[in-house]
CSV table of C-alpha atoms in Angstrom, one decimal:
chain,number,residue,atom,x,y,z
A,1,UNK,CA,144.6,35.4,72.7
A,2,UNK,CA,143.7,32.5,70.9
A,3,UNK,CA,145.1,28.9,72.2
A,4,UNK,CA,148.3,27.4,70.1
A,5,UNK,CA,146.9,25.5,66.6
A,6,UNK,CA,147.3,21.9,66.5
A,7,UNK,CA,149.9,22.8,63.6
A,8,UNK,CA,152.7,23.7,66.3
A,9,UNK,CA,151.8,21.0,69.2
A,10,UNK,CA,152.3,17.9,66.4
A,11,UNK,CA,155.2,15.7,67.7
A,12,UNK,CA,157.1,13.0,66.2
A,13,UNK,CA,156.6,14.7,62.4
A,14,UNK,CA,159.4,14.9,60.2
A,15,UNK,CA,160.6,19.0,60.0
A,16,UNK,CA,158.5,20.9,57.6
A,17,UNK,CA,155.5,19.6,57.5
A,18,UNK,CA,153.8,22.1,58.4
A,19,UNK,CA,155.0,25.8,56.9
A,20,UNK,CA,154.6,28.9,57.6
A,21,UNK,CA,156.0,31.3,54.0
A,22,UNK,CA,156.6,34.7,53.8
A,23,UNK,CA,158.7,37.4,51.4
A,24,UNK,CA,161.2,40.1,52.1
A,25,UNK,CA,163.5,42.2,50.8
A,26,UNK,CA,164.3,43.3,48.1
A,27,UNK,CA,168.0,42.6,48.0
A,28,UNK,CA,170.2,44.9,45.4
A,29,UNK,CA,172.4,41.8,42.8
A,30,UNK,CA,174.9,43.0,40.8
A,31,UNK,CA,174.5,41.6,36.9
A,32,UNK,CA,177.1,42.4,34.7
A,33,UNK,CA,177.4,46.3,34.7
A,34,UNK,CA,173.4,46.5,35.8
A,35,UNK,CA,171.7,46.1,39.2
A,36,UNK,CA,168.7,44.1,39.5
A,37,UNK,CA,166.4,43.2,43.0
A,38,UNK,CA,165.9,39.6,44.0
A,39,UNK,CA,163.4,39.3,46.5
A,40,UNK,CA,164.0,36.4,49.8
A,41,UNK,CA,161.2,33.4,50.1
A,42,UNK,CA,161.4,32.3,53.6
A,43,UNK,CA,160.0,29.2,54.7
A,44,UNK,CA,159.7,28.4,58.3
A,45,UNK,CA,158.8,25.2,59.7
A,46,UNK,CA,156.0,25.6,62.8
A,47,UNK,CA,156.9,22.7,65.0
A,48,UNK,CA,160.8,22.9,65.1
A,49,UNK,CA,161.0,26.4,64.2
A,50,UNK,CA,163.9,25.9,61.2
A,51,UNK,CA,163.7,27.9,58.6
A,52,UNK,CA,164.4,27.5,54.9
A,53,UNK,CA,165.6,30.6,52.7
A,54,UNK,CA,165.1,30.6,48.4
A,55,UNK,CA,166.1,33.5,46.2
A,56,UNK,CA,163.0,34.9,44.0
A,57,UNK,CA,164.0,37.0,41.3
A,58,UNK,CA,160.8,38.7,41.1
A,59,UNK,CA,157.6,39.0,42.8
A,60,UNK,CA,155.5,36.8,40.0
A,61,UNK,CA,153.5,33.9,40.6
A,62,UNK,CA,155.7,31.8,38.6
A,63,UNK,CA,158.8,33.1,40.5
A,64,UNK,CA,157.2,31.9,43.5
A,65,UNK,CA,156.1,28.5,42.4
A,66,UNK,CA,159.6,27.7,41.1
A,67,UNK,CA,160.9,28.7,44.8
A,68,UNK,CA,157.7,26.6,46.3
A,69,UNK,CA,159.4,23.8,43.9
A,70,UNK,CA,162.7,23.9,44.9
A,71,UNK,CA,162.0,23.8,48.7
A,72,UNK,CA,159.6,20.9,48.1
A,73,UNK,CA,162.1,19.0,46.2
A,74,UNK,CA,164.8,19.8,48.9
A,75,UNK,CA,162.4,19.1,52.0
A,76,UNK,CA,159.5,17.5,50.8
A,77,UNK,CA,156.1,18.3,50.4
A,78,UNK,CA,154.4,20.1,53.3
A,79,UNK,CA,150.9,19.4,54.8
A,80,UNK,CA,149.8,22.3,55.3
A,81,UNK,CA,151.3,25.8,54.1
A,82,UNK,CA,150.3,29.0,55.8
A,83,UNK,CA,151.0,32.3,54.7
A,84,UNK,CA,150.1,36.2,54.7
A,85,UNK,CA,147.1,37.1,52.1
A,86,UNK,CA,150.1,38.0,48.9
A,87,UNK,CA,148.7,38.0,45.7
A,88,UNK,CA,151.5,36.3,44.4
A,89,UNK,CA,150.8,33.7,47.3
A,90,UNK,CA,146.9,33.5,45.6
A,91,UNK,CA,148.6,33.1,42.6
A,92,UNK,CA,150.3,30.3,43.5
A,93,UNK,CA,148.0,28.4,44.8
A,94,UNK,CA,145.6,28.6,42.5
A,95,UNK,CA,148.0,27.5,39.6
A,96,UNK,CA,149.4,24.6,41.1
A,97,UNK,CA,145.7,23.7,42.0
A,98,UNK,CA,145.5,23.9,38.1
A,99,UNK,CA,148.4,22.0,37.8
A,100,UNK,CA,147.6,19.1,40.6
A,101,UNK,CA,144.2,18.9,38.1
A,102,UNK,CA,145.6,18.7,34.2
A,103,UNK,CA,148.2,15.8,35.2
A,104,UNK,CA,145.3,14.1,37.9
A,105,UNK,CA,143.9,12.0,35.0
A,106,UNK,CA,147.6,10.8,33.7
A,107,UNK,CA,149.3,10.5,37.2
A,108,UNK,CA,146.2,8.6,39.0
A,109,UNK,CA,148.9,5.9,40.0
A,110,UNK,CA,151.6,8.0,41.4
A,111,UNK,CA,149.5,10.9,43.2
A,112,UNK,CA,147.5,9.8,45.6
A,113,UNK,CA,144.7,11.7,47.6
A,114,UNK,CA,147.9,13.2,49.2
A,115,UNK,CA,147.6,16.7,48.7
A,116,UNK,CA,149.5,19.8,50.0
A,117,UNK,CA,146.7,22.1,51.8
A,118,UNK,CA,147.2,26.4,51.6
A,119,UNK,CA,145.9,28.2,54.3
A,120,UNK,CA,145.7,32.3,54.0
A,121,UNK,CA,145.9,35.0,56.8
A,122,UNK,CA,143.1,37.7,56.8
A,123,UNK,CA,144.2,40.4,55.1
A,124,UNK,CA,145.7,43.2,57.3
A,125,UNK,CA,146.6,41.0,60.0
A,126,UNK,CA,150.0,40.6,60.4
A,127,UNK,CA,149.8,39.3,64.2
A,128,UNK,CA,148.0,36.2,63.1
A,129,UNK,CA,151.9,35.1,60.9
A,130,UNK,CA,153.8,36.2,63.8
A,131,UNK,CA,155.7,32.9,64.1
A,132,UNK,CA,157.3,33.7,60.8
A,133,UNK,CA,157.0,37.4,60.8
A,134,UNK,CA,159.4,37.0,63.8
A,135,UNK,CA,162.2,34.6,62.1
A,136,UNK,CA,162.1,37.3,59.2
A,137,UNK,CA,163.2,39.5,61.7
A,138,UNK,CA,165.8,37.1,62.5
A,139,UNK,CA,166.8,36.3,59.0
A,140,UNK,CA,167.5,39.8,58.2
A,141,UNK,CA,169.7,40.6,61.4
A,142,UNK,CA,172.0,37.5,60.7
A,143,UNK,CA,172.2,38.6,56.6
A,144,UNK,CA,173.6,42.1,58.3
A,145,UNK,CA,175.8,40.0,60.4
A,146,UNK,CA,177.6,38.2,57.8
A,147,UNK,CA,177.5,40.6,54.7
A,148,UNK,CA,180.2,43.1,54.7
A,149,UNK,CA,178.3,45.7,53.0
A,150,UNK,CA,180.2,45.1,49.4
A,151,UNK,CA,178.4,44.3,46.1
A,152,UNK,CA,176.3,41.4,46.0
A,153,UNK,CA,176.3,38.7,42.5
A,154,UNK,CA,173.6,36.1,42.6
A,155,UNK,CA,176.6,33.2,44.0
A,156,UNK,CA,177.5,35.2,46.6
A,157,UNK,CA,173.7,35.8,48.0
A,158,UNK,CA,173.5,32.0,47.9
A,159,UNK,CA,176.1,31.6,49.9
A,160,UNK,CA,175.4,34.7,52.3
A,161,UNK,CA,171.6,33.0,52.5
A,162,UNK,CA,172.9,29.7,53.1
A,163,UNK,CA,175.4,30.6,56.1
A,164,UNK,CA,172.0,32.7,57.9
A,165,UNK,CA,170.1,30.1,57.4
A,166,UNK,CA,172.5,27.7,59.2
A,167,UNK,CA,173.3,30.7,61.8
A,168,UNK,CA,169.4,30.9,62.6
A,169,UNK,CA,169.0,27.3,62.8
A,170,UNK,CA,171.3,26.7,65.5
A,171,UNK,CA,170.1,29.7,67.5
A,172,UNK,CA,168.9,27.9,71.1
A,173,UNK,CA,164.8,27.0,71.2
A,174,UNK,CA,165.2,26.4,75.1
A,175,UNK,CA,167.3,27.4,77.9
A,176,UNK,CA,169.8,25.7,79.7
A,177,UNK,CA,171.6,26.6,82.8
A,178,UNK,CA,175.9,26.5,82.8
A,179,UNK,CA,175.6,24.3,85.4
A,180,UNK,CA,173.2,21.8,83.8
A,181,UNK,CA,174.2,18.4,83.1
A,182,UNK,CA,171.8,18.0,80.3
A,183,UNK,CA,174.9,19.5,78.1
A,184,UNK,CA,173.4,21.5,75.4
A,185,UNK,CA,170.3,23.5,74.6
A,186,UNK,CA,167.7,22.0,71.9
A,187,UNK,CA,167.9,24.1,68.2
A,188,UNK,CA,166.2,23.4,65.0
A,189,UNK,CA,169.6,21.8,63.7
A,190,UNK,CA,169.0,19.1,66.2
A,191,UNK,CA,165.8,17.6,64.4
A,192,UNK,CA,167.7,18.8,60.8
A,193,UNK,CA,170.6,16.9,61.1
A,194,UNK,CA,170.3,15.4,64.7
A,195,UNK,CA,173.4,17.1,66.0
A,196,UNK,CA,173.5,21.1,66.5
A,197,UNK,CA,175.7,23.6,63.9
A,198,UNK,CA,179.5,22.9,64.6
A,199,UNK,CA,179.3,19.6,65.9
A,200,UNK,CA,182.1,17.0,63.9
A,201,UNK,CA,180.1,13.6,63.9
A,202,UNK,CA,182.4,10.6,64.8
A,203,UNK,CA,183.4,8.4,61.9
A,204,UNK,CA,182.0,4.9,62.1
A,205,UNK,CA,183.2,1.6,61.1
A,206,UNK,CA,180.4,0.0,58.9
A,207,UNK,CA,178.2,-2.6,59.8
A,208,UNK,CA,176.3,-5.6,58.7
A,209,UNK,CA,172.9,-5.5,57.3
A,210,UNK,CA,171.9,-7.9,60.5
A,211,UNK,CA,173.5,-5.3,63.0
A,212,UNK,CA,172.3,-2.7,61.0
A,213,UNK,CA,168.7,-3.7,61.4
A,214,UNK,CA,169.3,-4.7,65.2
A,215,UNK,CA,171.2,-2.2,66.6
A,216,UNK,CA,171.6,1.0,64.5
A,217,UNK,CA,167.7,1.4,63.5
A,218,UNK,CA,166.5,1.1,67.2
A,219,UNK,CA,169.4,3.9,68.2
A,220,UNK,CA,168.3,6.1,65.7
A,221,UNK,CA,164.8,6.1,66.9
A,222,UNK,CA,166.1,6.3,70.1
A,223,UNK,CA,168.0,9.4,69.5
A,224,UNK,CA,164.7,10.7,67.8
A,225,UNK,CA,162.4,10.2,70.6
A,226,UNK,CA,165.3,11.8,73.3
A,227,UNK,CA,164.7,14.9,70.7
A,228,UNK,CA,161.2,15.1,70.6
A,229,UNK,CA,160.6,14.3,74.1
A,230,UNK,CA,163.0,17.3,75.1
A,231,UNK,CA,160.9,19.5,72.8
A,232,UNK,CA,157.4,18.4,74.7
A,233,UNK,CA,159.1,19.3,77.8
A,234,UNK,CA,161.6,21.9,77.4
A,235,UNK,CA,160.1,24.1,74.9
A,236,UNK,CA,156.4,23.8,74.1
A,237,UNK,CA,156.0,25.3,78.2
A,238,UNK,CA,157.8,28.7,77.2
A,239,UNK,CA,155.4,29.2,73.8
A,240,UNK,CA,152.1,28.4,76.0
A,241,UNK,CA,152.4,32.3,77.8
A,242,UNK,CA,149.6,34.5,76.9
A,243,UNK,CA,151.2,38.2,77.0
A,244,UNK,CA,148.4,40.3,76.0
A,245,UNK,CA,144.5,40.3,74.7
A,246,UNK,CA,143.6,38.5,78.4
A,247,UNK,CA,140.7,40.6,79.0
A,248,UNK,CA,137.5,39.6,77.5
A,249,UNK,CA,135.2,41.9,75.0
A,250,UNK,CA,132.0,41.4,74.1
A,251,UNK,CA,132.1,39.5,70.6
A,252,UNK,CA,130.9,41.5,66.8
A,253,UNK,CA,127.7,40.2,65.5
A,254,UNK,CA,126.6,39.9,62.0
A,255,UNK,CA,124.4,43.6,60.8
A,256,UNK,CA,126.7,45.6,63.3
A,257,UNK,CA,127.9,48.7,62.1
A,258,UNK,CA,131.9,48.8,61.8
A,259,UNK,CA,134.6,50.7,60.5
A,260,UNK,CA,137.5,48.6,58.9
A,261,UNK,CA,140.8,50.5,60.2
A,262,UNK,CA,143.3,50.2,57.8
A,263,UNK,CA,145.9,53.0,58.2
A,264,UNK,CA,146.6,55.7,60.7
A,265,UNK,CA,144.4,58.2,59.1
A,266,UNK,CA,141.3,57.9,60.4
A,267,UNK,CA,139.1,59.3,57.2
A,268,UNK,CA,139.9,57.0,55.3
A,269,UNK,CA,138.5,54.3,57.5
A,270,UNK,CA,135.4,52.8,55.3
A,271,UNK,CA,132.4,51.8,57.2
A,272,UNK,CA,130.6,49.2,56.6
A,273,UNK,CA,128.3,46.8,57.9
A,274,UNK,CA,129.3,42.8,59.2
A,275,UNK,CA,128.0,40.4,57.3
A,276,UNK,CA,129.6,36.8,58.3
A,277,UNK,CA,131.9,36.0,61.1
A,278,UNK,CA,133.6,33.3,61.6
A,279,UNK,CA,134.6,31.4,64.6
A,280,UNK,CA,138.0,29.7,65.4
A,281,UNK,CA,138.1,26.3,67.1
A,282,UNK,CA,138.0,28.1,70.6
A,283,UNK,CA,134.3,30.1,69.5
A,284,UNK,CA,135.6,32.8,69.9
A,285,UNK,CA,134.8,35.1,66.7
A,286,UNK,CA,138.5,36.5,65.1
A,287,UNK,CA,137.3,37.4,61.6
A,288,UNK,CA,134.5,38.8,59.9
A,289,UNK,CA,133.1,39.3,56.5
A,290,UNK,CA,132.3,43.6,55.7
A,291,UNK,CA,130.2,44.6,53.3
A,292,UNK,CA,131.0,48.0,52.3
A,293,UNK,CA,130.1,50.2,49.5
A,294,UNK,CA,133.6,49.2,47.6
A,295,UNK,CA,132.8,45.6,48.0
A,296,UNK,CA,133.1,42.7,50.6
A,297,UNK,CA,136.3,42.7,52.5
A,298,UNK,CA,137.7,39.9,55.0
A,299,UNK,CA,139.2,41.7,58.0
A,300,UNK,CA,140.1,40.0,61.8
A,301,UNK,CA,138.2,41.6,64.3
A,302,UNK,CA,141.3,43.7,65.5
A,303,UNK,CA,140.9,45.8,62.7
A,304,UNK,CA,137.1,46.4,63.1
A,305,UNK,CA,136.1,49.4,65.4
A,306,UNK,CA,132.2,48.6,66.2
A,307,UNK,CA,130.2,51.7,66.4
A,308,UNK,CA,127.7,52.0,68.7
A,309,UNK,CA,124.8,54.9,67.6
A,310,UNK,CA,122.6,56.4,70.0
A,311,UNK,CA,120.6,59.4,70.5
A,312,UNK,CA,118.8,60.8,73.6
A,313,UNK,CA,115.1,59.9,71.2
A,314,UNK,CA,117.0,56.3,71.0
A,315,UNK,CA,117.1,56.4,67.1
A,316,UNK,CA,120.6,57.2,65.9
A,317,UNK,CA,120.9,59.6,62.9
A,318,UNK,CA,121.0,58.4,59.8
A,319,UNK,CA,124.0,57.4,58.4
A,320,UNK,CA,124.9,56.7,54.6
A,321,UNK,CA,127.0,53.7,53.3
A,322,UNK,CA,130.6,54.7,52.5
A,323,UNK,CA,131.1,57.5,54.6
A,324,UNK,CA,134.0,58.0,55.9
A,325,UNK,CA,135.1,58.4,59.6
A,326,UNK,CA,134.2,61.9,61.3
A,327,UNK,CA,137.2,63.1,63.2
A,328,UNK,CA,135.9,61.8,67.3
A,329,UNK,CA,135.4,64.8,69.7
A,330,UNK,CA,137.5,65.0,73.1
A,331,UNK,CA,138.6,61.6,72.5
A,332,UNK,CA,141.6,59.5,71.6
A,333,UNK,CA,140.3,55.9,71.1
A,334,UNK,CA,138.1,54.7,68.4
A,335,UNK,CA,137.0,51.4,69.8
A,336,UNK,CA,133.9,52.4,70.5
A,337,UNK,CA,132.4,55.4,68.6
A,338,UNK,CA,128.9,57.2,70.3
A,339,UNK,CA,127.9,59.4,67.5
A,340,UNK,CA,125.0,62.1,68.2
A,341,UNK,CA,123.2,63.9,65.5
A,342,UNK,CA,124.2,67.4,67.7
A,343,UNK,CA,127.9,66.1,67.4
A,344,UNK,CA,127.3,65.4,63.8
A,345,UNK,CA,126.1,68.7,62.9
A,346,UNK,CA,129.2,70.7,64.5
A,347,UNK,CA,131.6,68.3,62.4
A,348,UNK,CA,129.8,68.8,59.5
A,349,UNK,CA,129.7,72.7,60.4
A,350,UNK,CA,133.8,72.6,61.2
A,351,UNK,CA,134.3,70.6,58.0
């Protein structure tokens, strides 16, 4: 399991600035006497963990940059954006790359070499979002909570999305004992709105501009720096676990033979042959490029089986490009495939 990216360890950064996006639904509106599917954009911050919900009314690339617009305008632009490999997500990107590139020339004074950087998943490798894949999950248990089952309209889903966005923002990032003294646990409202969900703030009497810049600024901070320094203590220990992957495999080189496993049916696995990998900041390898006889695909190693053909005359049989995966013989995993041409022959003979 790889070590945590620098994207989650980043104290001290204003919430959202670095975001993790993803899509689900759809969700059934009521318009008029018709029915039409809006689709849920959730954006989920990787340090704090607060997410940020926008209604999509369709899966098109300009449906999503209007959402991407929306939650920029309502919580500023990101640093980095991470997401699954979504066409619509491509999409996306690339136009407001377009867009960043038209208005460069006019807007040379106001945008500055600040830009917003997109960052895409392998494809087929949903493990590798899991920090928003999970709040998804999340997201879609507190909409059951709170929806009553009844026709939705477009004003009520607002609503609905705003009160589980607000429910999943004050869910608990730490934990903390009944008999604590430290009073509460740390959420994502906290570093939102710097008091949890619930929580009446105290009216004040207003100050003077001297007392202001004396007093109030350096409490503020102070309050900030309480925050963050619970999060460095309390929280980033119980997201440093590694639960699984602890045993170590020998690494895929480039001209290995592989078969992409995409789906539970195993002929329709393409093989194919490794062409580039790519290391992470760790050196370990946890993608790869495949060249197959449909074209180059980008695939994490977890979706690569490596095959490893031998023969008792130690040349392997010959084996074309494209074909597909023979069923194995008296054995269940497919890790590691030792295909003989005897073997060969009685599939082909069975087939």
């Amino acid at each position: 399991m790889a070590p945590l990216p620098v994207q989650r360890l980043t104290p001290h950064l204003r919430p959202f600035s670095y975001v993790g996006v993803d899509y689900f639904g759809p969700v059934v509106v009521t318009v008029g006497r018709r029915s039409e599917k809006r689709w849920i954009c959730l954006f989920t911050c990787l340090v704090t963990r607060a997410i940020h919900m926008e209604v999509a009314h369709s899966l098109s690339s300009q449906s999503c940059v209007m959402a991407i617009r929306r939650f920029i305008c309502r919580r500023g632009a990101p640093l980095e954006i991470f997401s699954d490999n979504g066409t619509n997500f491509q999409a996306a990107n690339k136009e407001l790359i377009q867009t960043v590139q038209s208005i460069e020339m006019e807007c040379a004074d106001i945008f500055t070499d600040a830009r917003t950087r997109w960052c895409f998943n392998p494809p087929a490798a949903p493990h590798m979002g899991g920090i928003w894949e999970r709040l998804v999950r999340s997201a879609k248990e507190a909409l059951k909570a709170i929806h009553d089952g009844g026709k939705l309209t477009d004003e009520i889903l607002l609503t609905v999305l705003s009160e589980a966005e607000d429910m999943v923002n004050s869910r608990p990032l730490t934990y903390v004992p009944q008999e604590s003294a430290d009073g509460e646990a740390l959420t994502p409202n906290h570093f939102l709105r710097g008091l949890p969900s619930g929580v009446r703030e105290e009216a004040k009497m207003p100050t003077s501009s001297a007392e202001a810049l004396r007093d109030s600024y350096k409490r503020s901070q102070q309050l900030a720096d309480i925050l963050w320094k619970r999060w460095l203590k309390e929280y980033i220990p119980t997201i440093n676990h590694r639960t699984k992957w602890l045993g170590e495999r020998e690494p895929i080189v480039e001209g290995e033979l592989v078969y992409i496993t995409d789906g539970n049916n195993r002929r329709t696995w393409i093989r194919g042959t490794v062409e580039k990998v790519f290391r992470g900041v760790d050196g370990r390898i946890r993608c790869a490029l495949v060249r197959t006889s449909k074209g180059v695909y980008r695939r994490a190693v977890a979706k690569l089986a490596v095959m490893e053909v031998r023969s008792n005359s130690g040349h392997g049989p010959e084996l074309r490009e494209g074909e597909l995966l023979p069923p194995p013989l008296g054995t269940s995993t497919v890790k590691c495939h030792h295909l003989r041409s005897s073997e060969n022959t009685a599939t082909d003979n069975q087939n």
